[in-house]
Amino acid sequence: MAFVGLAMAFVGFLIAFGSLGLASGASGRLILVLIGIVVSLAGIMGPLNQAYQKKAVWKR
Amino acid sequence: MKTTLLTFTMTASLLGAGAARAQAPAPAPAQPAAAAPAAAAPVAITDVDLKAIAGPKAEDRAKGDPGGTITGTVNDIVVGDPKAGLTLPDLVNMVGQNQIAVNFVWTLVTGFLVMFMQAGFALVETGLCRAKNANHTMMMNFMVYGVGMLGYWLFGFAIQEGGVGAVANLGGTAPLSAEHTIKMFGKDLGLWGQNGFMLMHNGTYDVGVMVMFLFQMVFMDTALTIVTGTAAERWKYVAFVASSFLMGAFTYPLFANWAWGGGWLATLGANFGLGHGYSDFAGSGVVHAVGGLTALAMGILIGPRIGKYGRDGRAHAIPGHDITIVLLGCFILAFGWFGFNPGSTLGASGNGNLRISSVAVNTMLAGMAGSFGAMLYMWIRYGKPDASMSGNGLLAGLVAITAPSGFVNPVASVIIGLIAGVLVCLSVEFIDRVLKVDDPVGAISVHGANGLWGVISVGLFADGKSNYGGAWNSVPGSVTGLFYGDGGQLVAQLIGAATLIGFVFTLSFVFNLLIDWFVGQRVSARAELEGLDIPEMGALGYPEFVLKTEAVGVE
């Protein structure tokens, strides 16, 4: 799960970076960049953080 | 009746006109039109003219110069050939050297101020941690200076600045001209520099390059020290050394190249028409968000301190041991920030650099607004003006203004700072209670969240009034945000934010995961409960005091 979260974080960056080639206008790029940021944050706060929370010291 | 009305109307009009004249300032008496001065004919200055200029006589100099009227004259111009005497090339060269010298002194002295911020960070972090970890926390902040500098000198500076090209303010920095690029989307995208390893490689043993190295190095170190705050009280010292070296050698310089070293983020404007490309005047993104997001990666990886959360997941406060040094540290940081932001012009002469005054004032105002925002939020919400959050609010405002400081006006600075002060409080609560990531000093919120806010605020508030040599990131004109007519700038800033969140966080996490596999990041539970001073450092920070060893909130 941790690697899924990490992969999501990186894919979010790729989506934002890819907006440079996939869209030509500022509006299209804006939407893709925002999607990328959301995907990255979701990966970090979701699967990645949750995977480490499962083995947190206060749960032992 | 009509006559009465007409008389009344005329009287009212005359009175009104008289009143208007009385309210309006009396017009100045008419002056004869001044003749426009005739354009002065150019006068050729020759070497003969220069030689005729007489400096103060030796007997006058021998009497002393209390008024400073005969110190600094034609006698002080450096003459290339004493036999030939003063010539026009000597004079012109002196003007050029003086301009560069002013910029050298400015950049170096502001760099010294930023270096002193290390002391501020050390005090803030140590004060917010428990006394049993004082030695360890202080040593991390002390040695991050050396460890980071080593990595940066060996690899990082070349990666970051090796292809930045000519920096006019510093006399050209011509040797920094090798940027590795790839062709994508039909454009050349810069990835990393290739000149300047150990400051000896390919002509980089150069006075201008030295200035650049010192200034950029102290910025790099600020990013590295942020991470020590989040991982404090449970970070193995050897893991800290390894992590900081990798961050100074690779993570930080890579993103810094993309933003400042001629890399692809800076050229988003020139290549893709997105405003002036990713614009980060002094490093809300490059320094603070890189540090804050690396801190987030470390916070997730290393886990919370023992006693921070109960079995029900409720967060317990673990107070620091000395709020006085926390606030003293905040003031030292605020002082150092006068080097951080205004120094980022890399000069005080030429190319719009007199805007250093505006940058300095913007910095002050945002810090002030941040401290007010945080203090008022805590006061209203919890009934008391919390000291540590007020300090964090000051820092949040300073972090947030770092990127836009060179591009916005004073009103925008206050708005940015005020939002930062409230944002840091909300972020601390979110990270602490929702994400359950333990951050003893709030570094993720101060530097990560507000670093990203600073990056975005450039895309909103940049007013197009700055002028740093007529262009920024090779795009003519001034950086202008959405509120002043350029939505493309906001998109460029968001691409930078996405790169920070998606790429920098991931790279930092991977590096620290590898360190965890090979060395282990976290100390043992016994060492953590005892305090890291003895197990990790071999000496107490406060040997004359009896310290509590049990953890707060352990069930």
Coordinates of N, CA and C in Angstrom, one line a residue, chain B residues 9-125:
Chain B
T9 N -31.4 82.2 -8.7 CA -30.5 81.2 -9.4 C -29.1 81.8 -9.7
M10 N -29.2 83.1 -10.2 CA -27.9 83.7 -10.5 C -27.1 84.0 -9.3
T11 N -27.7 84.4 -8.2 CA -27.0 84.6 -6.9 C -26.4 83.3 -6.4
A12 N -27.2 82.2 -6.5 CA -26.7 80.9 -6.0 C -25.5 80.5 -6.9
S13 N -25.6 80.7 -8.2 CA -24.5 80.3 -9.0 C -23.2 81.1 -8.7
L14 N -23.4 82.4 -8.5 CA -22.2 83.2 -8.2 C -21.6 82.8 -6.9
L15 N -22.5 82.6 -5.9 CA -22.0 82.1 -4.6 C -21.3 80.8 -4.7
G16 N -21.9 79.8 -5.5 CA -21.3 78.5 -5.6 C -20.0 78.6 -6.3
A17 N -19.9 79.4 -7.3 CA -18.6 79.5 -8.0 C -17.6 80.1 -7.1
G18 N -18.0 81.1 -6.2 CA -17.1 81.6 -5.3 C -16.6 80.6 -4.3
A19 N -17.6 79.8 -3.8 CA -17.3 78.8 -2.9 C -16.3 77.8 -3.5
A20 N -16.6 77.4 -4.7 CA -15.7 76.4 -5.4 C -14.3 77.0 -5.5
R21 N -14.3 78.3 -5.8 CA -12.9 78.9 -5.9 C -12.3 78.9 -4.5
A22 N -13.1 79.1 -3.5 CA -12.5 79.1 -2.1 C -12.0 77.7 -1.7
Q23 N -12.7 76.6 -2.1 CA -12.3 75.3 -1.7 C -11.1 74.9 -2.5
A24 N -11.1 75.2 -3.9 CA -10.0 74.8 -4.7 C -8.8 75.7 -4.4
P25 N -7.7 75.1 -4.4 CA -6.5 75.9 -4.2 C -6.3 77.0 -5.2
A26 N -5.9 78.2 -4.7 CA -5.8 79.3 -5.7 C -4.8 79.0 -6.8
P27 N -5.1 79.3 -8.0 CA -4.2 78.9 -9.1 C -3.0 79.8 -9.0
A28 N -1.9 79.2 -9.4 CA -0.6 79.9 -9.3 C -0.7 81.0 -10.3
P29 N 0.0 82.2 -10.0 CA 0.0 83.2 -11.0 C 0.7 82.8 -12.3
A30 N 0.2 83.2 -13.4 CA 0.7 82.8 -14.7 C 2.2 83.1 -14.8
Q31 N 3.0 82.2 -15.2 CA 4.4 82.4 -15.4 C 4.7 82.4 -16.9
P32 N 5.6 83.2 -17.3 CA 6.0 83.2 -18.7 C 6.5 81.8 -19.0
A33 N 6.1 81.3 -20.2 CA 6.5 79.9 -20.6 C 8.0 79.9 -20.6
A34 N 8.6 78.9 -19.9 CA 10.1 78.7 -19.8 C 10.5 78.1 -21.1
A35 N 11.6 78.6 -21.6 CA 12.1 78.0 -22.9 C 12.7 76.7 -22.5
A36 N 12.3 75.7 -23.4 CA 12.9 74.3 -23.2 C 14.4 74.4 -23.4
P37 N 15.1 73.8 -22.4 CA 16.6 73.9 -22.6 C 17.0 73.2 -23.8
A38 N 18.0 73.8 -24.5 CA 18.5 73.2 -25.7 C 19.3 71.9 -25.4
A39 N 19.1 70.9 -26.2 CA 19.8 69.6 -25.9 C 21.3 70.0 -25.9
A40 N 22.0 69.5 -24.9 CA 23.4 69.8 -24.8 C 24.2 69.0 -25.8
A41 N 25.1 69.6 -26.4 CA 25.9 69.0 -27.4 C 26.8 68.0 -26.7
P42 N 27.0 66.8 -27.2 CA 27.9 65.8 -26.6 C 29.3 66.4 -26.5
V43 N 30.0 66.2 -25.4 CA 31.3 66.6 -25.2 C 32.3 65.4 -25.1
A44 N 33.2 65.4 -26.0 CA 34.2 64.3 -26.0 C 35.1 64.5 -24.8
I45 N 35.3 63.4 -24.1 CA 36.2 63.4 -23.0 C 37.5 62.6 -23.5
T46 N 38.6 63.3 -23.3 CA 39.8 62.6 -23.8 C 40.7 62.4 -22.6
D47 N 41.8 61.6 -22.9 CA 42.7 61.3 -21.8 C 43.4 62.6 -21.3
V48 N 43.5 63.6 -22.2 CA 44.1 64.8 -21.8 C 43.3 65.5 -20.7
D49 N 41.9 65.5 -21.0 CA 41.0 66.0 -20.0 C 41.2 65.4 -18.6
L50 N 41.3 64.0 -18.6 CA 41.4 63.3 -17.4 C 42.7 63.7 -16.6
K51 N 43.7 63.8 -17.4 CA 45.0 64.1 -16.8 C 45.0 65.5 -16.1
A52 N 44.1 66.4 -16.7 CA 44.0 67.7 -16.1 C 43.3 67.8 -14.8
I53 N 42.6 66.8 -14.5 CA 41.8 66.8 -13.2 C 42.8 66.7 -12.1
A54 N 42.7 67.6 -11.2 CA 43.7 67.6 -10.0 C 43.1 67.0 -8.8
G55 N 43.8 66.1 -8.2 CA 43.3 65.6 -6.9 C 43.8 66.4 -5.8
P56 N 43.4 66.1 -4.5 CA 43.8 66.9 -3.4 C 45.3 66.8 -3.2
K57 N 45.9 67.9 -2.7 CA 47.4 67.9 -2.6 C 47.8 67.1 -1.4
A58 N 49.0 66.7 -1.4 CA 49.5 65.8 -0.3 C 49.5 66.6 1.0
E59 N 49.8 67.9 1.0 CA 49.9 68.6 2.3 C 48.5 68.8 2.9
D60 N 47.4 68.9 2.0 CA 46.1 69.0 2.5 C 45.6 67.6 3.1
R61 N 46.0 66.5 2.4 CA 45.6 65.2 3.0 C 46.3 64.9 4.3
A62 N 47.5 65.5 4.4 CA 48.2 65.2 5.7 C 47.5 65.9 6.9
K63 N 46.6 66.9 6.6 CA 46.0 67.6 7.7 C 44.8 66.8 8.2
G64 N 44.4 65.7 7.5 CA 43.3 64.9 7.9 C 42.0 65.4 7.2
D65 N 40.9 64.6 7.2 CA 39.7 64.9 6.4 C 38.5 64.6 7.3
P66 N 38.2 65.4 8.3 CA 37.1 65.1 9.2 C 35.7 65.1 8.4
G67 N 35.6 65.9 7.4 CA 34.3 66.1 6.7 C 34.2 65.1 5.5
G68 N 35.2 64.4 5.2 CA 35.1 63.4 4.1 C 35.0 64.0 2.7
T69 N 35.5 65.3 2.6 CA 35.3 66.0 1.3 C 36.5 65.8 0.3
I70 N 37.6 65.3 0.9 CA 38.7 65.1 -0.1 C 39.2 63.6 0.0
T71 N 38.3 62.7 0.5 CA 38.6 61.3 0.5 C 37.7 60.7 -0.6
G72 N 38.4 59.9 -1.5 CA 37.6 59.3 -2.6 C 37.6 60.3 -3.8
T73 N 38.7 60.4 -4.5 CA 38.9 61.4 -5.6 C 39.5 60.7 -6.8
V74 N 39.9 61.5 -7.7 CA 40.6 61.0 -8.9 C 41.8 60.2 -8.6
N75 N 42.5 60.6 -7.4 CA 43.7 59.9 -7.0 C 43.4 58.4 -6.7
D76 N 42.2 58.0 -6.5 CA 41.8 56.7 -6.1 C 41.5 55.8 -7.3
I77 N 41.4 56.4 -8.4 CA 41.1 55.5 -9.6 C 42.3 54.7 -9.9
V78 N 42.1 53.4 -10.1 CA 43.2 52.5 -10.4 C 43.7 52.7 -11.8
V79 N 45.0 53.0 -11.9 CA 45.6 53.3 -13.2 C 46.2 52.0 -13.8
G80 N 45.9 51.7 -15.0 CA 46.5 50.5 -15.6 C 47.9 50.6 -15.9
D81 N 48.4 51.7 -16.4 CA 49.8 51.9 -16.8 C 50.3 53.2 -16.1
P82 N 51.1 53.1 -15.1 CA 51.5 54.3 -14.3 C 52.2 55.3 -15.3
K83 N 52.9 54.8 -16.3 CA 53.6 55.7 -17.2 C 52.7 56.5 -18.0
A84 N 51.6 55.8 -18.4 CA 50.6 56.5 -19.3 C 49.7 57.5 -18.4
G85 N 49.6 57.2 -17.1 CA 48.7 58.0 -16.3 C 47.2 57.6 -16.5
L86 N 46.3 58.5 -16.0 CA 44.9 58.2 -16.0 C 44.4 58.3 -17.4
T87 N 43.7 57.2 -17.9 CA 43.1 57.2 -19.2 C 41.6 56.9 -19.1
L88 N 40.9 57.1 -20.3 CA 39.5 56.9 -20.3 C 39.2 55.4 -20.0
P89 N 39.9 54.5 -20.6 CA 39.6 53.1 -20.2 C 39.7 52.8 -18.7
D90 N 40.7 53.4 -18.1 CA 40.8 53.3 -16.6 C 39.5 53.7 -15.9
L91 N 39.0 54.8 -16.4 CA 37.8 55.4 -15.7 C 36.6 54.5 -16.0
V92 N 36.5 54.1 -17.2 CA 35.3 53.2 -17.5 C 35.4 51.9 -16.8
N93 N 36.6 51.3 -16.8 CA 36.7 50.0 -16.1 C 36.4 50.2 -14.6
M94 N 36.8 51.3 -14.0 CA 36.5 51.5 -12.6 C 35.0 51.6 -12.3
V95 N 34.3 52.2 -13.2 CA 32.8 52.3 -13.1 C 32.3 50.9 -13.1
G96 N 32.7 50.1 -14.1 CA 32.2 48.7 -14.2 C 32.6 47.9 -12.9
Q97 N 33.8 48.0 -12.5 CA 34.2 47.2 -11.3 C 33.4 47.7 -10.1
N98 N 33.2 49.0 -9.9 CA 32.5 49.4 -8.8 C 31.1 48.9 -8.7
Q99 N 30.4 48.8 -9.9 CA 29.1 48.3 -10.0 C 29.1 46.8 -9.5
I100 N 30.0 46.0 -10.0 CA 30.1 44.6 -9.6 C 30.5 44.5 -8.2
A101 N 31.4 45.4 -7.7 CA 31.8 45.3 -6.3 C 30.7 45.6 -5.4
V102 N 29.8 46.5 -5.7 CA 28.6 46.8 -4.9 C 27.8 45.6 -4.8
N103 N 27.6 44.9 -5.9 CA 26.7 43.7 -6.0 C 27.4 42.6 -5.2
F104 N 28.7 42.4 -5.3 CA 29.4 41.4 -4.6 C 29.2 41.6 -3.1
V105 N 29.4 42.8 -2.6 CA 29.3 43.1 -1.2 C 27.9 42.8 -0.7
W106 N 26.9 43.3 -1.5 CA 25.5 43.1 -1.1 C 25.2 41.6 -1.0
T107 N 25.6 40.9 -2.0 CA 25.2 39.4 -2.0 C 25.9 38.7 -0.9
L108 N 27.2 39.0 -0.7 CA 27.9 38.3 0.4 C 27.4 38.6 1.7
V109 N 27.2 39.9 2.0 CA 26.7 40.3 3.4 C 25.3 39.7 3.6
T110 N 24.4 39.8 2.6 CA 23.1 39.2 2.9 C 23.2 37.7 3.0
G111 N 24.2 37.1 2.3 CA 24.4 35.6 2.5 C 24.9 35.4 4.0
F112 N 25.7 36.3 4.5 CA 26.1 36.1 5.9 C 24.9 36.1 6.9
L113 N 24.0 37.0 6.6 CA 22.7 37.1 7.4 C 22.0 35.8 7.3
V114 N 21.9 35.2 6.1 CA 21.1 33.9 6.0 C 21.9 32.8 6.7
M115 N 23.2 32.8 6.7 CA 23.9 31.8 7.5 C 23.6 31.9 8.9
F116 N 23.4 33.1 9.4 CA 23.1 33.3 10.9 C 21.7 32.8 11.2
M117 N 20.9 32.6 10.2 CA 19.6 32.0 10.5 C 19.7 30.6 11.0
Q118 N 20.8 29.9 10.8 CA 21.0 28.6 11.4 C 20.9 28.7 12.9
A119 N 21.4 29.7 13.5 CA 21.3 29.9 14.9 C 19.8 30.0 15.3
G120 N 19.0 30.7 14.5 CA 17.6 30.9 14.8 C 16.9 29.6 14.8
F121 N 17.1 28.8 13.7 CA 16.5 27.5 13.6 C 16.9 26.6 14.8
A122 N 18.1 26.7 15.2 CA 18.6 25.8 16.3 C 17.9 26.2 17.6
L123 N 17.7 27.5 17.8 CA 17.0 27.9 19.1 C 15.5 27.5 19.0
V124 N 14.9 27.8 17.9 CA 13.5 27.4 17.8 C 13.2 25.9 18.0
E125 N 14.0 25.1 17.3 CA 13.8 23.7 17.4 C 14.1 23.1 18.8

